[in-house]
Short mmCIF file of C-alpha atoms in Angstrom, two decimals:
data_model
loop_
_atom_site.label_atom_id
_atom_site.label_comp_id
_atom_site.label_asym_id
_atom_site.label_seq_id
_atom_site.Cartn_x
_atom_site.Cartn_y
_atom_site.Cartn_z
CA UNK A 1 7.12 1.35 -20.50
CA UNK A 2 7.64 -1.44 -18.42
CA UNK A 3 5.48 -1.36 -15.02
CA UNK A 4 7.18 -3.27 -11.92
CA UNK A 5 7.78 -6.36 -11.65
CA UNK A 6 8.71 -8.62 -9.26
CA UNK A 7 10.58 -12.25 -9.00
CA UNK A 8 9.26 -15.06 -8.34
CA UNK A 9 5.56 -14.65 -7.52
CA UNK A 10 5.03 -17.92 -5.84
CA UNK A 11 7.36 -19.00 -3.19
CA UNK A 12 7.70 -22.21 -0.99
CA UNK A 13 10.17 -22.49 2.01
CA UNK A 14 9.97 -24.25 5.38
CA UNK A 15 11.10 -22.37 9.10
CA UNK A 16 14.45 -21.25 9.58
CA UNK A 17 15.45 -21.43 5.74
CA UNK A 18 15.61 -17.75 4.28
CA UNK A 19 14.43 -16.61 1.20
CA UNK A 20 15.55 -13.31 -1.37
CA UNK A 21 12.78 -11.08 -3.17
CA UNK A 22 13.33 -9.48 -6.18
CA UNK A 23 11.84 -6.42 -7.36
CA UNK A 24 12.79 -4.43 -10.49
CA UNK A 25 11.38 -0.77 -10.81
CA UNK A 26 9.67 1.18 -13.67
CA UNK A 27 12.73 2.44 -15.62
CA UNK A 28 13.93 6.20 -14.49
CA UNK A 29 12.16 5.20 -11.04
CA UNK A 30 15.26 5.87 -8.14
CA UNK A 31 12.56 4.41 -5.49
CA UNK A 32 11.45 1.36 -4.26
CA UNK A 33 9.11 0.84 -1.47
CA UNK A 34 8.19 -3.02 0.30
CA UNK A 35 5.15 -4.06 2.42
CA UNK A 36 4.05 -6.90 3.97
CA UNK A 37 0.11 -7.48 3.01
CA UNK A 38 -1.35 -10.42 5.22
CA UNK A 39 -4.72 -10.54 6.42
CA UNK A 40 -4.96 -9.80 10.00
CA UNK A 41 -2.83 -7.08 9.38
CA UNK A 42 -3.24 -5.78 6.57
CA UNK A 43 -0.47 -3.60 4.19
CA UNK A 44 2.55 -3.02 6.27
CA UNK A 45 5.65 -0.54 5.32
CA UNK A 46 8.80 -2.34 5.40
CA UNK A 47 10.99 0.13 4.09
CA UNK A 48 12.09 2.30 1.10
CA UNK A 49 15.27 2.65 -0.69
CA UNK A 50 16.42 5.79 -2.97
CA UNK A 51 19.79 6.21 -4.68
CA UNK A 52 21.24 2.57 -3.25
CA UNK A 53 20.68 4.17 0.09
CA UNK A 54 18.14 2.79 3.05
CA UNK A 55 16.12 6.00 3.22
CA UNK A 56 13.17 5.05 5.55
CA UNK A 57 12.44 1.80 8.07
CA UNK A 58 9.22 0.42 8.94
CA UNK A 59 8.50 -1.32 12.30
CA UNK A 60 9.82 -5.02 10.88
CA UNK A 61 12.50 -7.17 12.90
CA UNK A 62 16.65 -7.39 11.52
CA UNK A 63 15.33 -10.47 9.79
CA UNK A 64 13.91 -8.06 7.21
CA UNK A 65 16.74 -6.46 5.26
CA UNK A 66 17.03 -5.21 1.63
CA UNK A 67 19.32 -3.81 -0.80
CA UNK A 68 19.10 -1.38 -3.45
CA UNK A 69 21.53 -1.69 -6.12
CA UNK A 70 22.85 1.03 -8.97
CA UNK A 71 20.41 0.46 -11.56
CA UNK A 72 17.49 1.12 -8.39
CA UNK A 73 16.62 -2.67 -8.74
CA UNK A 74 15.64 -4.26 -5.41
CA UNK A 75 16.22 -6.83 -3.01
CA UNK A 76 14.94 -8.05 0.39
CA UNK A 77 15.65 -10.47 2.32
CA UNK A 78 13.82 -12.52 5.11
CA UNK A 79 16.07 -15.06 7.50
CA UNK A 80 15.30 -17.26 9.47
CA UNK A 81 11.71 -17.50 8.02
CA UNK A 82 8.90 -17.81 10.51
CA UNK A 83 4.92 -19.49 9.89
CA UNK A 84 3.66 -15.28 10.55
CA UNK A 85 5.78 -14.24 7.43
CA UNK A 86 3.60 -15.53 4.99
CA UNK A 87 2.41 -13.09 3.35
CA UNK A 88 2.46 -10.90 -0.34
CA UNK A 89 4.95 -8.80 0.12
CA UNK A 90 4.39 -5.98 -2.48
CA UNK A 91 7.19 -3.47 -3.71
CA UNK A 92 5.97 -0.36 -5.33
CA UNK A 93 8.73 2.43 -7.08
CA UNK A 94 8.32 5.79 -7.68
CA UNK A 95 10.38 9.00 -8.99
CA UNK A 96 11.34 10.23 -5.70
CA UNK A 97 11.56 9.31 -2.25
CA UNK A 98 8.68 9.45 -0.24
CA UNK A 99 6.77 8.57 -3.65
CA UNK A 100 4.17 7.20 -1.17
CA UNK A 101 2.84 10.81 -0.30
CA UNK A 102 2.18 11.60 -3.58
CA UNK A 103 0.13 10.11 -6.40
CA UNK A 104 3.13 8.40 -7.98
CA UNK A 105 4.02 4.95 -6.46
CA UNK A 106 2.81 2.63 -8.56
CA UNK A 107 3.04 -1.00 -7.35
CA UNK A 108 4.08 -4.64 -8.87
CA UNK A 109 1.88 -7.44 -8.69
CA UNK A 110 3.82 -9.24 -5.71
CA UNK A 111 5.20 -12.70 -4.16
CA UNK A 112 3.06 -14.58 -2.39
CA UNK A 113 5.60 -16.24 0.18
CA UNK A 114 4.50 -19.42 2.03
CA UNK A 115 6.11 -20.57 5.24
CA UNK A 116 6.05 -24.02 6.27
CA UNK B 1 -2.46 -0.19 17.55
CA UNK B 2 -4.20 -0.16 14.38
CA UNK B 3 -4.01 3.93 13.70
CA UNK B 4 -5.63 3.10 10.73
CA UNK B 5 -8.57 1.34 10.46
CA UNK B 6 -11.54 -0.08 8.28
CA UNK B 7 -13.81 -1.08 10.02
CA UNK B 8 -16.09 -2.61 7.66
CA UNK B 9 -14.52 -6.31 4.93
CA UNK B 10 -16.59 -5.50 2.51
CA UNK B 11 -19.17 -3.59 1.53
CA UNK B 12 -21.79 -4.89 -1.38
CA UNK B 13 -23.65 -2.44 -3.67
CA UNK B 14 -25.92 -2.17 -6.62
CA UNK B 15 -24.96 -1.14 -9.25
CA UNK B 16 -25.60 2.13 -10.54
CA UNK B 17 -26.20 3.00 -6.46
CA UNK B 18 -23.23 5.25 -4.30
CA UNK B 19 -21.11 3.34 -2.62
CA UNK B 20 -19.24 4.59 0.69
CA UNK B 21 -15.94 3.27 2.23
CA UNK B 22 -14.83 4.86 5.39
CA UNK B 23 -12.10 5.10 7.30
CA UNK B 24 -10.87 6.16 10.84
CA UNK B 25 -8.00 6.68 12.15
CA UNK B 26 -6.14 7.32 15.86
CA UNK B 27 -2.94 9.71 14.92
CA UNK B 28 -4.08 13.46 14.53
CA UNK B 29 -0.19 14.06 13.23
CA UNK B 30 -1.33 12.50 9.91
CA UNK B 31 -1.42 14.57 6.99
CA UNK B 32 -2.17 13.63 3.68
CA UNK B 33 -3.91 10.49 3.24
CA UNK B 34 -4.41 8.29 -0.09
CA UNK B 35 -7.18 5.83 -1.28
CA UNK B 36 -5.89 2.44 -3.08
CA UNK B 37 -7.60 -0.46 -4.99
CA UNK B 38 -6.66 -3.68 -6.08
CA UNK B 39 -7.78 -5.72 -7.77
CA UNK B 40 -6.85 -9.68 -6.99
CA UNK B 41 -2.83 -10.95 -8.37
CA UNK B 42 -2.40 -7.39 -8.69
CA UNK B 43 -0.46 -4.80 -6.74
CA UNK B 44 -2.64 -1.77 -5.12
CA UNK B 45 -2.69 1.01 -7.39
CA UNK B 46 -3.67 4.66 -6.38
CA UNK B 47 -7.26 6.14 -6.80
CA UNK B 48 -7.92 9.38 -5.12
CA UNK B 49 -6.06 11.48 -2.53
CA UNK B 50 -6.37 14.46 0.63
CA UNK B 51 -4.39 16.78 1.70
CA UNK B 52 -5.18 17.41 5.78
CA UNK B 53 -5.52 21.22 4.87
CA UNK B 54 -8.70 20.30 2.99
CA UNK B 55 -11.60 17.93 3.35
CA UNK B 56 -12.86 17.23 -0.36
CA UNK B 57 -11.25 16.42 -3.22
CA UNK B 58 -13.12 14.98 -6.26
CA UNK B 59 -11.97 12.72 -9.12
CA UNK B 60 -14.37 12.11 -11.58
CA UNK B 61 -16.91 9.41 -10.34
CA UNK B 62 -14.37 9.87 -6.74
CA UNK B 63 -14.91 11.88 -3.81
CA UNK B 64 -12.72 11.65 -0.81
CA UNK B 65 -14.01 13.17 2.56
CA UNK B 66 -12.20 14.23 5.38
CA UNK B 67 -13.35 15.04 8.33
CA UNK B 68 -10.69 16.03 10.49
CA UNK B 69 -12.41 16.40 14.05
CA UNK B 70 -13.67 12.80 13.89
CA UNK B 71 -10.65 11.79 12.87
CA UNK B 72 -12.26 10.38 9.98
CA UNK B 73 -12.03 9.98 5.62
CA UNK B 74 -14.83 8.89 3.79
CA UNK B 75 -14.48 7.60 -0.36
CA UNK B 76 -17.56 7.85 -2.43
CA UNK B 77 -17.82 6.53 -5.60
CA UNK B 78 -21.35 6.83 -7.76
CA UNK B 79 -22.13 5.87 -9.67
CA UNK B 80 -21.11 1.93 -8.89
CA UNK B 81 -19.92 0.34 -12.02
CA UNK B 82 -18.78 -4.00 -11.68
CA UNK B 83 -15.47 -2.89 -13.06
CA UNK B 84 -15.11 -1.00 -9.45
CA UNK B 85 -15.26 -4.74 -7.84
CA UNK B 86 -11.93 -4.27 -6.01
CA UNK B 87 -10.58 -4.32 -2.36
CA UNK B 88 -9.74 -0.31 -1.33
CA UNK B 89 -7.11 0.51 0.68
CA UNK B 90 -6.73 3.81 2.57
CA UNK B 91 -3.40 5.00 3.77
CA UNK B 92 -1.97 8.01 6.23
CA UNK B 93 0.75 9.66 5.90
CA UNK B 94 3.33 11.52 8.08
CA UNK B 95 6.88 13.22 7.55
CA UNK B 96 9.20 14.25 5.29
CA UNK B 97 11.67 12.57 2.97
CA UNK B 98 14.07 12.03 5.28
CA UNK B 99 11.50 9.86 8.18
CA UNK B 100 7.81 9.12 7.44
CA UNK B 101 5.57 6.61 8.28
CA UNK B 102 2.81 5.40 5.79
CA UNK B 103 0.52 3.36 7.48
CA UNK B 104 -2.34 1.25 5.58
CA UNK B 105 -5.92 -0.02 6.54
CA UNK B 106 -6.81 -3.70 6.15
CA UNK B 107 -8.71 -3.06 3.29
CA UNK B 108 -12.62 -3.29 2.48
CA UNK B 109 -13.61 -5.68 -0.37
CA UNK B 110 -15.99 -3.74 -2.17
CA UNK B 111 -18.95 -5.97 -4.67
CA UNK B 112 -20.91 -4.51 -6.98
CA UNK B 113 -23.98 -6.34 -8.37
CA UNK B 114 -24.97 -5.68 -11.61
#
C-alpha cells in the first residue's frame, strides 16, 4: 500500500507570495492533519481535515488555510509569505479523526518551504 | 509557553547500552502521550504511546514511563542499536474528536555509536 505522498518536496518562494502544498493520504484514510516543523518551535499542529471539513485547528494565523477534497486529498495554502514561514510542512493521514491520539497516524516525507 | 519540553537536544549512547530520552510537560490535563521517531528526509513514525492512567508501557526494546506527579515521561531503549539513531519527538494529547490539542516537543537527536 502506498504511503502518504506530498508534493512538491522542495519549494522556494519570496516574501509576499502565496504557496499551495498538496498531500495525498494513504488509500482509505479520511483524516489529514498538517504540521509545521521549524528548528526553533519544533513540530506544531496546524489543522486536521476529515470528510472535507476542518475538524480542528492549531494556533496559527489565518494566512494558513487548507481544504480537503472528496477523495481525501488535501491542500494547504499559505498567503502573504513571511520569512518565518520557512519550514518543513508535514502532513499525516489516519483512518479516523483524532488520529494523533492513537498510533494510527502516518506521516508523509514533508515539503521543505524556503521563503527568501 | 512551551507545554512539552525535551531539554536535551542531543544524546550519544554506546551500542548495546540503554538510551533514556526525557520529556517534561506543564499541562496536567494531557491524557495521552506518544513518542515518534524521525529519520532525515522522512516523516515521523509512531513508536510507542501511553495513556495517563498507566505509568508504564512496553513494546520490545522500547519502554515508556510516565510520572504524572512530576509531569515527566521518559523513553528507554534497551539495548540501543545504531539503527535507533534518529530524532525522537514526544507529544502530548488532550481533548476528543471534536476539539483536541496535540503538542510536540522540539525533539532529541539520538546517536548510537557502534
